[in-house]
Amino acid sequence: MQLRPREKNMKIISARLYTLLLTLIAALFIPFSTAQESRLDADGNIREDAYIRIPLNEENQRYADIDGSRMKQLVQEVVDISLANRDDRTHYWGRIAGTRGEEMAREYVEAKFREFGLNDIHAQEFDLPTQWFPESYEITVDAGGETYQFDSMVPALRSSATDGMLSMNAVWVGTGSAADFAGRDLNGKAVFIHSIPAPGSMGHSAGSSWEGAIQRAQERGARAIFVIYGISDNFTIWQGLGRNINTPGAFLGYEDGNVIKELFGKGLDVRVNMEVNIDYRNELKTASIFGTLPGTSDEEIYVLAHLDGYFEAALDNASGISVMLTLAEHFAAIPQSQRRRNIIFVGTAGHHVGSPGSRWMHDNRETALEDAVLMINCEHVSVKQTVYWGPEMRMTDIPSPRRWWVNGSNQLIDLVLDSYQEFGVSVWDHMEDRAAGEMGSVALDLPSVQIIRSPEIKHTHMDIPEWVPEVGLESVARAFARIIDQANKLDRSELRPM
């Protein structure tokens, strides 16, 4: 049959519409599928380059060189130092203060200072007091004719040694409230406490500021105290039992703790055998490393990041070291004639054993900080927000909001918060009443700024680079760079608290 011209045209239009429809469908589904695949890694997790980022406006293009992926590489380089000092026998490893691991971190930072062209690079050495190291330990649990050992169980940090091998009956006291202890005979026994971390924090319920269960166990005559840490996973953690606790003890993870809880739940007699030998080392030394970018005046801005850490210590404090080094590289690329003030970068020593580096600054503030107008502390700056899904802690694709501190004028507070807002640095809605962390001893001696986050993974074997989002590193470094730039527009008197 021969088509008339009008019918032929309609057939052509229909065919074209059909082709267009298929093209639209392909455009909707094929690229979407491809995009989905490109934004997931091999394990099905969202790739970091797909995380939410705030685009730089024209004014902030000056900070485009501060790149999160490059900063994440710096984190990994610092973590590699920890891995080179790994000790699977005692699990006490990382960039431990006074050891080769911390020394290697200092050498790494010094090499970066030289690479960036900083001046007056020098180390400042400190004598450490007697240091605690677990020499050896053996802890087993006997029940129902079986003997159990647990990979996550380690002596509590700076806890007492045992006098030989202890063999004790064990008691389960739940979360260790006064109700849990009521009517229980704990004298001479091993006491197991399940401690719940505060959401998003390494602070936990058995501590003195919450339930006080550890202190309560000691007062009731416990011979050893065991703290099951967490409501998910199986963290190995280096954490102390608390001040004034001289009873030997240990921490272990949630999954291993559940095994012990089930033994009690079956009504079995549970016994613990425990021997812990401590090596107390004298005459150890540590050192801070300094490097200066000269400006055009005698006034100084200090940027700090502590060097030491437990396990891989990606958050605590490879993240802070990465921010400090990135700021050094960024400002080193700016001509000296455009830098109003000297910027002194300091990799500080021995944070986890008393912070002798920052305490020295405080003790010598009349001379060491005579020309200092501002201090910024880079510590635990970027970690993924956590959520619990059953007995598993999950990562999200956003950095966790940080605690924050500013000691200074309203102008300084405003420019700090403006900078956080500018780059999407999330913080708590109320400023802390004191500066925690490395800067705590010196924070009131001059105008000072910091953000800090101490989540469940801090001091655990899971403080690994996967928990440190590059977008958080990038946004914090850009915000700190802007704070320095904006502070340089203000005179010293305008930065000081009223």
Short mmCIF file of C-alpha atoms in Angstrom, two decimals:
data_model
loop_
_atom_site.label_atom_id
_atom_site.label_comp_id
_atom_site.label_asym_id
_atom_site.label_seq_id
_atom_site.Cartn_x
_atom_site.Cartn_y
_atom_site.Cartn_z
CA MET A 1 0.00 0.00 0.00
CA GLN A 2 1.32 3.40 -0.94
CA LEU A 3 1.32 6.03 1.82
CA ARG A 4 -0.01 9.47 1.15
CA PRO A 5 2.39 12.37 1.96
CA ARG A 6 0.56 13.29 5.20
CA GLU A 7 0.66 9.71 6.47
CA LYS A 8 4.31 9.36 5.50
CA ASN A 9 5.21 12.50 7.43
CA MET A 10 3.35 11.23 10.49
CA LYS A 11 5.22 7.94 10.32
CA ILE A 12 8.54 9.80 10.14
CA ILE A 13 7.56 12.02 13.09
CA SER A 14 6.46 8.98 15.09
CA ALA A 15 9.73 7.23 14.35
CA ARG A 16 11.67 10.30 15.37
CA LEU A 17 9.66 10.65 18.58
CA TYR A 18 10.28 6.99 19.35
CA THR A 19 14.01 7.43 18.75
CA LEU A 20 14.02 10.57 20.90
CA LEU A 21 12.18 8.72 23.67
CA LEU A 22 14.74 5.91 23.64
CA THR A 23 17.53 8.46 23.71
CA LEU A 24 15.99 10.17 26.74
CA ILE A 25 15.57 6.86 28.52
CA ALA A 26 19.20 6.00 27.80
CA ALA A 27 20.28 9.44 28.98
CA LEU A 28 18.38 8.96 32.22
CA PHE A 29 19.43 5.42 33.07
CA ILE A 30 22.79 4.68 31.50
CA PRO A 31 24.66 7.74 32.82
CA PHE A 32 22.91 7.37 36.18
CA SER A 33 24.09 3.80 36.45
CA THR A 34 27.59 4.79 35.42
CA ALA A 35 27.57 7.69 37.87
CA GLN A 36 26.46 5.39 40.65
CA GLU A 37 29.29 2.98 39.94
CA SER A 38 31.88 5.75 39.70
CA ARG A 39 30.93 7.10 43.11
CA LEU A 40 31.29 3.78 44.92
CA ASP A 41 34.54 2.04 45.77
CA ALA A 42 35.18 -1.67 45.38
CA ASP A 43 33.53 -2.36 48.76
CA GLY A 44 30.37 -0.45 47.89
CA ASN A 45 31.21 2.60 50.02
CA ILE A 46 30.80 6.15 48.78
CA ARG A 47 34.07 7.42 47.39
CA GLU A 48 35.55 10.43 49.16
CA ASP A 49 35.47 12.57 46.02
CA ALA A 50 31.66 12.22 46.11
CA TYR A 51 31.33 13.68 49.63
CA ILE A 52 29.56 17.01 50.01
CA ARG A 53 31.85 19.96 49.42
CA ILE A 54 31.18 23.68 49.47
CA PRO A 55 32.46 25.23 46.21
CA LEU A 56 34.94 28.07 46.57
CA ASN A 57 33.63 31.49 45.69
CA GLU A 58 35.79 33.96 43.81
CA GLU A 59 37.22 35.54 46.95
CA ASN A 60 38.24 32.16 48.39
CA GLN A 61 40.01 30.91 45.26
CA ARG A 62 43.22 31.86 47.06
CA TYR A 63 42.72 28.68 49.11
CA ALA A 64 42.23 26.35 46.14
CA ASP A 65 45.76 24.95 46.60
CA ILE A 66 44.61 23.42 49.91
CA ASP A 67 43.45 20.07 48.59
CA GLY A 68 41.87 17.32 50.66
CA SER A 69 43.20 14.41 48.62
CA ARG A 70 46.76 15.67 49.03
CA MET A 71 46.14 16.16 52.74
CA LYS A 72 44.86 12.60 53.07
CA GLN A 73 48.14 11.44 51.52
CA LEU A 74 50.01 13.28 54.28
CA VAL A 75 47.85 11.48 56.86
CA GLN A 76 48.84 8.15 55.32
CA GLU A 77 52.53 9.08 55.36
CA VAL A 78 52.35 9.80 59.09
CA VAL A 79 50.38 6.57 59.67
CA ASP A 80 53.11 4.66 57.84
CA ILE A 81 55.51 5.76 60.57
CA SER A 82 53.29 4.08 63.15
CA LEU A 83 53.05 0.92 61.06
CA ALA A 84 56.84 0.79 60.85
CA ASN A 85 56.87 0.58 64.67
CA ARG A 86 54.12 -2.01 65.06
CA ASP A 87 54.36 -4.45 67.98
CA ASP A 88 51.81 -7.26 67.89
CA ARG A 89 53.23 -8.83 71.05
CA THR A 90 52.16 -6.12 73.50
CA HIS A 91 49.92 -4.06 71.14
CA TYR A 92 51.61 -0.97 72.61
CA TRP A 93 52.81 0.65 69.43
CA GLY A 94 52.49 3.67 67.21
CA ARG A 95 54.21 7.01 67.64
CA ILE A 96 54.59 6.47 71.38
CA ALA A 97 56.19 9.39 73.25
CA GLY A 98 59.88 8.85 73.92
CA THR A 99 60.22 6.06 71.36
CA ARG A 100 61.61 5.77 67.86
CA GLY A 101 58.08 6.15 66.47
CA GLU A 102 57.68 9.67 67.85
CA GLU A 103 61.23 10.50 66.79
CA MET A 104 60.46 9.40 63.22
CA ALA A 105 57.38 11.64 63.20
CA ARG A 106 59.54 14.56 64.29
CA GLU A 107 62.08 13.80 61.55
CA TYR A 108 59.27 13.62 59.00
CA VAL A 109 57.90 17.03 60.01
CA GLU A 110 61.38 18.53 60.01
CA ALA A 111 61.97 17.24 56.47
CA LYS A 112 58.70 18.84 55.35
CA PHE A 113 59.68 22.14 56.97
CA ARG A 114 62.91 22.08 54.97
CA GLU A 115 61.08 21.13 51.78
CA PHE A 116 58.78 24.14 52.19
CA GLY A 117 61.69 26.49 52.86
CA LEU A 118 60.99 27.37 56.48
CA ASN A 119 63.66 29.17 58.52
CA ASP A 120 65.13 28.64 61.97
CA ILE A 121 64.28 24.94 61.99
CA HIS A 122 65.30 23.46 65.31
CA ALA A 123 64.34 20.88 67.90
CA GLN A 124 63.73 21.57 71.57
CA GLU A 125 64.42 18.57 73.79
CA PHE A 126 62.67 17.62 77.01
CA ASP A 127 63.43 15.01 79.67
CA LEU A 128 60.50 12.70 80.29
CA PRO A 129 59.55 11.42 83.71
CA THR A 130 59.53 7.66 84.25
CA GLN A 131 57.48 6.09 81.46
CA TRP A 132 55.12 3.11 81.59
CA PHE A 133 55.48 0.29 79.04
CA PRO A 134 53.78 -3.12 79.19
CA GLU A 135 56.68 -5.58 79.14
CA SER A 136 54.52 -8.69 78.99
CA TYR A 137 51.08 -9.86 80.04
CA GLU A 138 49.00 -13.02 80.10
CA ILE A 139 45.26 -12.87 80.84
CA THR A 140 42.99 -15.90 80.48
CA VAL A 141 39.41 -16.70 81.47
CA ASP A 142 38.40 -20.18 82.62
CA ALA A 143 34.79 -21.40 82.58
CA GLY A 144 33.01 -24.68 81.88
CA GLY A 145 36.25 -26.56 81.40
CA GLU A 146 37.42 -24.16 78.67
CA THR A 147 40.14 -21.52 78.67
CA TYR A 148 39.65 -18.31 76.72
CA GLN A 149 42.09 -15.66 75.54
CA PHE A 150 40.96 -12.47 73.86
CA ASP A 151 42.84 -10.51 71.20
CA SER A 152 41.30 -7.19 72.22
CA MET A 153 42.28 -7.47 75.90
CA VAL A 154 45.21 -5.29 76.99
CA PRO A 155 46.28 -3.93 80.37
CA ALA A 156 44.74 -0.59 81.26
CA LEU A 157 47.06 2.26 80.36
CA ARG A 158 49.49 3.02 83.19
CA SER A 159 47.82 0.43 85.40
CA SER A 160 49.66 -1.42 88.12
CA ALA A 161 51.61 -4.62 87.59
CA THR A 162 50.46 -7.79 89.29
CA ASP A 163 52.48 -9.55 91.93
CA GLY A 164 53.03 -12.67 89.88
CA MET A 165 50.08 -14.62 88.48
CA LEU A 166 46.72 -13.79 90.04
CA SER A 167 43.95 -16.38 89.99
CA MET A 168 40.54 -15.00 90.95
CA ASN A 169 36.87 -15.75 90.90
CA ALA A 170 35.06 -13.30 88.64
CA VAL A 171 31.90 -11.23 89.06
CA TRP A 172 29.74 -9.52 86.43
CA VAL A 173 28.31 -6.15 87.56
CA GLY A 174 26.72 -4.87 84.35
CA THR A 175 27.31 -1.16 83.88
CA GLY A 176 28.48 -0.86 87.46
CA SER A 177 25.82 1.39 88.95
CA ALA A 178 25.17 1.41 92.67
CA ALA A 179 22.17 -0.83 91.99
CA ASP A 180 24.40 -3.32 90.15
CA PHE A 181 26.79 -3.43 93.10
CA ALA A 182 24.11 -3.75 95.77
CA GLY A 183 24.53 -6.90 97.83
CA ARG A 184 27.50 -8.14 95.78
CA ASP A 185 30.66 -9.51 97.38
CA LEU A 186 33.55 -8.17 95.27
CA ASN A 187 36.36 -8.56 97.77
CA GLY A 188 39.38 -10.24 96.17
CA LYS A 189 37.54 -10.88 92.89
CA ALA A 190 37.91 -9.94 89.25
CA VAL A 191 35.13 -7.48 88.42
CA PHE A 192 33.79 -7.14 84.87
CA ILE A 193 32.09 -3.84 83.98
CA HIS A 194 30.38 -3.06 80.67
CA SER A 195 31.13 0.59 79.93
CA ILE A 196 29.03 2.51 77.39
CA PRO A 197 30.78 5.24 75.37
CA ALA A 198 28.98 8.55 75.13
CA PRO A 199 27.70 8.81 71.54
CA GLY A 200 30.50 10.16 69.38
CA SER A 201 32.96 10.27 72.29
CA MET A 202 35.62 8.05 73.85
CA GLY A 203 34.34 9.09 77.27
CA HIS A 204 32.52 6.11 78.78
CA SER A 205 30.05 5.35 81.52
CA ALA A 206 32.34 3.51 83.94
CA GLY A 207 34.55 6.58 84.40
CA SER A 208 34.51 8.95 87.34
CA SER A 209 32.57 11.69 85.55
CA TRP A 210 29.62 9.40 84.79
CA GLU A 211 28.78 6.20 86.70
CA GLY A 212 31.97 5.93 88.77
CA ALA A 213 31.93 2.16 88.47
CA ILE A 214 35.71 1.72 88.39
CA GLN A 215 36.20 3.70 91.58
CA ARG A 216 33.29 1.84 93.16
CA ALA A 217 34.86 -1.53 92.30
CA GLN A 218 38.17 -0.53 93.90
CA GLU A 219 36.44 0.74 97.02
CA ARG A 220 34.57 -2.57 97.31
CA GLY A 221 37.84 -4.54 97.33
CA ALA A 222 38.15 -5.77 93.74
CA ARG A 223 41.45 -7.49 93.08
CA ALA A 224 41.34 -6.67 89.36
CA ILE A 225 39.02 -4.55 87.23
CA PHE A 226 38.07 -5.39 83.64
CA VAL A 227 36.28 -2.83 81.47
CA ILE A 228 34.39 -3.95 78.37
CA TYR A 229 34.52 -0.91 76.10
CA GLY A 230 31.77 -0.12 73.63
CA ILE A 231 28.40 -1.21 72.29
CA SER A 232 29.75 -2.33 68.94
CA ASP A 233 32.77 -3.86 67.22
CA ASN A 234 35.77 -5.14 69.15
CA PHE A 235 38.08 -2.24 69.95
CA THR A 236 41.49 -2.67 71.45
CA ILE A 237 42.00 0.56 73.36
CA TRP A 238 44.75 2.17 75.38
CA GLN A 239 42.93 3.97 78.16
CA GLY A 240 43.53 4.36 81.85
CA LEU A 241 41.24 3.30 84.66
CA GLY A 242 41.34 6.79 86.14
CA ARG A 243 43.17 8.83 88.71
CA ASN A 244 43.75 7.26 92.12
CA ILE A 245 43.04 3.77 90.78
CA ASN A 246 45.88 1.45 91.78
CA THR A 247 44.04 -1.84 91.24
CA PRO A 248 45.37 -3.82 88.25
CA GLY A 249 43.02 -3.92 85.33
CA ALA A 250 42.44 -4.30 81.61
CA PHE A 251 40.22 -3.17 78.75
CA LEU A 252 38.66 -5.38 76.10
CA GLY A 253 36.27 -4.96 73.18
CA TYR A 254 32.50 -5.41 72.98
CA GLU A 255 32.52 -8.66 70.99
CA ASP A 256 35.02 -10.32 73.30
CA GLY A 257 33.12 -8.95 76.29
CA ASN A 258 29.93 -10.58 75.03
CA VAL A 259 31.65 -13.96 75.12
CA ILE A 260 32.42 -13.43 78.81
CA LYS A 261 28.90 -12.12 79.50
CA GLU A 262 27.43 -15.28 77.99
CA LEU A 263 29.57 -17.41 80.29
CA PHE A 264 28.09 -15.61 83.29
CA GLY A 265 24.65 -15.86 81.71
CA LYS A 266 24.95 -19.63 81.58
CA GLY A 267 25.54 -19.69 85.32
CA LEU A 268 29.12 -20.94 84.99
CA ASP A 269 31.81 -20.32 87.55
CA VAL A 270 34.19 -17.88 85.85
CA ARG A 271 37.80 -17.47 86.93
CA VAL A 272 40.48 -15.11 85.66
CA ASN A 273 44.21 -15.72 85.58
CA MET A 274 46.21 -12.53 85.16
CA GLU A 275 49.88 -11.63 85.12
CA VAL A 276 51.06 -8.20 84.00
CA ASN A 277 54.69 -7.09 84.02
CA ILE A 278 55.46 -3.41 83.53
CA ASP A 279 58.71 -1.92 82.25
CA TYR A 280 59.28 1.48 83.85
CA ARG A 281 61.77 3.34 81.68
CA ASN A 282 63.86 6.22 82.91
CA GLU A 283 65.95 8.84 81.10
CA LEU A 284 63.77 8.92 77.99
CA LYS A 285 63.67 12.12 76.01
CA THR A 286 61.26 13.77 73.62
CA ALA A 287 61.46 16.92 71.51
CA SER A 288 59.32 19.48 69.73
CA ILE A 289 60.28 20.65 66.25
CA PHE A 290 60.02 24.32 65.22
CA GLY A 291 60.05 26.03 61.82
CA THR A 292 59.37 29.67 60.95
CA LEU A 293 57.99 31.51 57.95
CA PRO A 294 59.26 35.06 58.38
CA GLY A 295 56.87 37.95 57.89
CA THR A 296 57.36 41.70 57.84
CA SER A 297 57.10 42.43 61.57
CA ASP A 298 58.27 41.03 64.89
CA GLU A 299 54.82 39.71 65.77
CA GLU A 300 54.17 35.96 65.64
CA ILE A 301 51.39 33.48 64.98
CA TYR A 302 51.87 29.95 66.33
CA VAL A 303 50.43 26.82 64.68
CA LEU A 304 50.71 23.59 66.73
CA ALA A 305 50.14 19.88 66.13
CA HIS A 306 51.23 17.13 68.51
CA LEU A 307 53.32 14.29 67.07
CA ASP A 308 52.66 11.22 69.23
CA GLY A 309 49.78 8.75 69.11
CA TYR A 310 48.62 5.18 69.77
CA PHE A 311 48.34 2.55 67.02
CA GLU A 312 48.01 4.12 63.54
CA ALA A 313 46.75 7.35 65.12
CA ALA A 314 45.25 8.70 61.90
CA LEU A 315 42.83 11.05 63.64
CA ASP A 316 44.98 11.51 66.76
CA ASN A 317 46.98 13.20 65.40
CA ALA A 318 48.04 12.55 61.82
CA SER A 319 45.03 14.67 60.85
CA GLY A 320 46.37 17.64 62.81
CA ILE A 321 49.90 17.18 61.45
CA SER A 322 48.45 17.17 57.94
CA VAL A 323 46.64 20.48 58.55
CA MET A 324 49.74 22.09 60.07
CA LEU A 325 51.97 21.01 57.17
CA THR A 326 49.38 22.10 54.60
CA LEU A 327 49.21 25.55 56.18
CA ALA A 328 53.01 25.75 56.14
CA GLU A 329 53.10 24.87 52.44
CA HIS A 330 50.26 27.28 51.61
CA PHE A 331 51.79 30.30 53.32
CA ALA A 332 55.30 29.43 52.13
CA ALA A 333 54.04 29.99 48.57
CA ILE A 334 53.05 33.57 49.46
CA PRO A 335 55.86 36.16 49.16
CA GLN A 336 57.30 37.27 52.50
CA SER A 337 56.39 40.86 51.66
CA GLN A 338 52.72 39.84 51.83
CA ARG A 339 53.00 38.07 55.20
CA ARG A 340 52.35 40.57 57.98
CA ARG A 341 53.52 38.35 60.80
CA ASN A 342 55.98 35.53 61.36
CA ILE A 343 54.26 32.14 61.41
CA ILE A 344 55.91 29.61 63.70
CA PHE A 345 54.94 25.98 63.14
CA VAL A 346 55.54 23.53 65.99
CA GLY A 347 55.26 19.75 66.05
CA THR A 348 54.87 19.41 69.80
CA ALA A 349 56.31 16.66 71.95
CA GLY A 350 54.82 14.04 74.24
CA HIS A 351 51.16 15.07 74.24
CA HIS A 352 49.98 11.80 75.79
CA VAL A 353 52.53 11.96 78.61
CA GLY A 354 51.96 15.50 79.86
CA SER A 355 52.54 17.82 76.85
CA PRO A 356 55.97 19.14 77.90
CA GLY A 357 56.21 21.21 74.69
CA SER A 358 53.13 23.35 75.24
CA ARG A 359 53.68 23.45 79.01
CA TRP A 360 57.14 24.90 78.36
CA MET A 361 55.50 27.67 76.33
CA HIS A 362 53.20 28.42 79.25
CA ASP A 363 55.98 28.34 81.84
CA ASN A 364 58.12 30.65 79.69
CA ARG A 365 55.31 32.77 78.28
CA GLU A 366 56.92 36.09 79.25
CA THR A 367 59.74 35.43 76.80
CA ALA A 368 58.64 32.61 74.46
CA LEU A 369 55.28 34.24 73.70
CA GLU A 370 56.31 37.85 74.11
CA ASP A 371 55.56 38.68 70.45
CA ALA A 372 52.84 36.07 69.87
CA VAL A 373 49.45 37.47 68.87
CA LEU A 374 47.60 34.23 68.04
CA MET A 375 47.89 30.45 68.48
CA ILE A 376 46.04 27.79 66.48
CA ASN A 377 46.06 24.17 67.61
CA CYS A 378 45.53 21.43 65.00
CA GLU A 379 44.25 18.35 66.82
CA HIS A 380 41.74 15.59 65.91
CA VAL A 381 40.32 17.86 63.24
CA SER A 382 38.47 15.51 60.87
CA VAL A 383 36.60 12.28 61.59
CA LYS A 384 33.51 10.80 60.00
CA GLN A 385 30.26 11.14 61.90
CA THR A 386 29.31 7.78 63.39
CA VAL A 387 25.95 6.07 63.58
CA TYR A 388 25.08 2.77 65.26
CA TRP A 389 23.29 0.10 63.25
CA GLY A 390 22.71 -2.82 65.58
CA PRO A 391 26.02 -3.98 67.07
CA GLU A 392 28.00 -2.20 64.37
CA MET A 393 29.31 1.34 64.23
CA ARG A 394 28.91 2.80 60.76
CA MET A 395 30.65 5.64 58.97
CA THR A 396 28.78 8.48 57.28
CA ASP A 397 29.89 10.78 54.47
CA ILE A 398 30.05 13.91 56.65
CA PRO A 399 32.69 15.08 59.15
CA SER A 400 31.57 14.97 62.76
CA PRO A 401 30.87 18.34 64.44
CA ARG A 402 33.77 19.47 66.61
CA ARG A 403 34.13 21.01 70.02
CA TRP A 404 35.56 24.49 69.64
CA TRP A 405 37.39 27.15 71.56
CA VAL A 406 38.38 30.76 71.03
CA ASN A 407 40.20 32.93 73.56
CA GLY A 408 39.99 36.44 72.19
CA SER A 409 37.92 39.46 71.30
CA ASN A 410 34.46 39.38 69.82
CA GLN A 411 36.07 40.32 66.52
CA LEU A 412 38.26 37.23 66.69
CA ILE A 413 35.34 35.00 67.65
CA ASP A 414 33.28 36.36 64.76
CA LEU A 415 35.99 35.93 62.15
CA VAL A 416 36.62 32.37 63.38
CA LEU A 417 32.95 31.41 63.15
CA ASP A 418 32.63 33.21 59.80
CA SER A 419 35.55 31.14 58.50
CA TYR A 420 33.99 27.90 59.73
CA GLN A 421 30.73 28.85 58.05
CA GLU A 422 32.52 29.86 54.85
CA PHE A 423 34.01 26.39 54.38
CA GLY A 424 31.39 24.22 56.07
CA VAL A 425 33.30 23.35 59.25
CA SER A 426 30.61 22.01 61.58
CA VAL A 427 30.96 22.70 65.32
CA TRP A 428 28.91 22.30 68.47
CA ASP A 429 26.43 25.08 69.13
CA HIS A 430 28.14 26.18 72.35
CA MET A 431 31.82 26.92 72.87
CA GLU A 432 33.71 24.86 75.43
CA ASP A 433 34.49 26.51 78.74
CA ARG A 434 38.15 25.54 78.43
CA ALA A 435 40.58 24.41 75.75
CA ALA A 436 41.07 20.65 75.82
CA GLY A 437 44.03 18.82 74.34
CA GLU A 438 47.54 19.98 73.56
CA MET A 439 46.79 23.69 73.92
CA GLY A 440 45.07 23.38 77.29
CA SER A 441 47.96 24.68 79.41
CA VAL A 442 48.73 27.68 77.20
CA ALA A 443 45.35 28.66 75.74
CA LEU A 444 44.71 31.55 78.14
CA ASP A 445 48.17 33.05 77.71
CA LEU A 446 47.31 34.62 74.33
CA PRO A 447 44.49 34.74 71.78
CA SER A 448 43.96 31.12 70.76
CA VAL A 449 41.80 28.98 68.49
CA GLN A 450 41.11 25.27 68.14
CA ILE A 451 38.59 22.66 67.12
CA ILE A 452 38.84 19.08 68.37
CA ARG A 453 36.89 15.80 68.22
CA SER A 454 37.50 12.70 70.36
CA PRO A 455 35.21 9.92 69.12
CA GLU A 456 34.88 6.25 70.06
CA ILE A 457 37.81 5.21 67.87
CA LYS A 458 40.34 7.49 69.56
CA HIS A 459 43.23 5.55 71.15
CA THR A 460 41.96 2.33 69.54
CA HIS A 461 43.34 0.06 66.84
CA MET A 462 40.59 1.45 64.58
CA ASP A 463 42.02 4.98 64.49
CA ILE A 464 42.86 4.39 60.82
CA PRO A 465 42.85 6.61 57.72
CA GLU A 466 39.44 5.34 56.60
CA TRP A 467 37.89 7.26 59.47
CA VAL A 468 39.50 10.58 58.43
CA PRO A 469 37.55 12.25 55.59
CA GLU A 470 39.60 14.36 53.23
CA VAL A 471 36.79 16.90 52.89
CA GLY A 472 37.09 17.59 56.62
CA LEU A 473 40.84 18.05 56.41
CA GLU A 474 40.42 20.41 53.48
CA SER A 475 37.68 22.54 55.03
CA VAL A 476 39.50 22.92 58.36
CA ALA A 477 42.81 23.87 56.71
CA ARG A 478 41.05 26.43 54.49
CA ALA A 479 39.22 27.86 57.49
CA PHE A 480 42.45 28.12 59.53
CA ALA A 481 44.22 29.78 56.58
CA ARG A 482 41.42 32.34 56.32
CA ILE A 483 41.54 32.93 60.09
CA ILE A 484 45.24 33.76 59.80
CA ASP A 485 44.59 36.08 56.85
CA GLN A 486 41.73 37.86 58.59
CA ALA A 487 43.62 38.08 61.90
CA ASN A 488 46.49 39.74 60.03
CA LYS A 489 44.12 42.60 59.22
CA LEU A 490 43.67 43.28 62.93
CA ASP A 491 46.12 44.79 65.37
CA ARG A 492 47.23 42.81 68.39
CA SER A 493 44.97 44.79 70.71
CA GLU A 494 41.98 43.95 68.51
CA LEU A 495 42.57 40.20 68.91
CA ARG A 496 42.89 40.13 72.69
CA PRO A 497 39.90 39.32 74.91
CA MET A 498 38.29 42.37 76.51
#
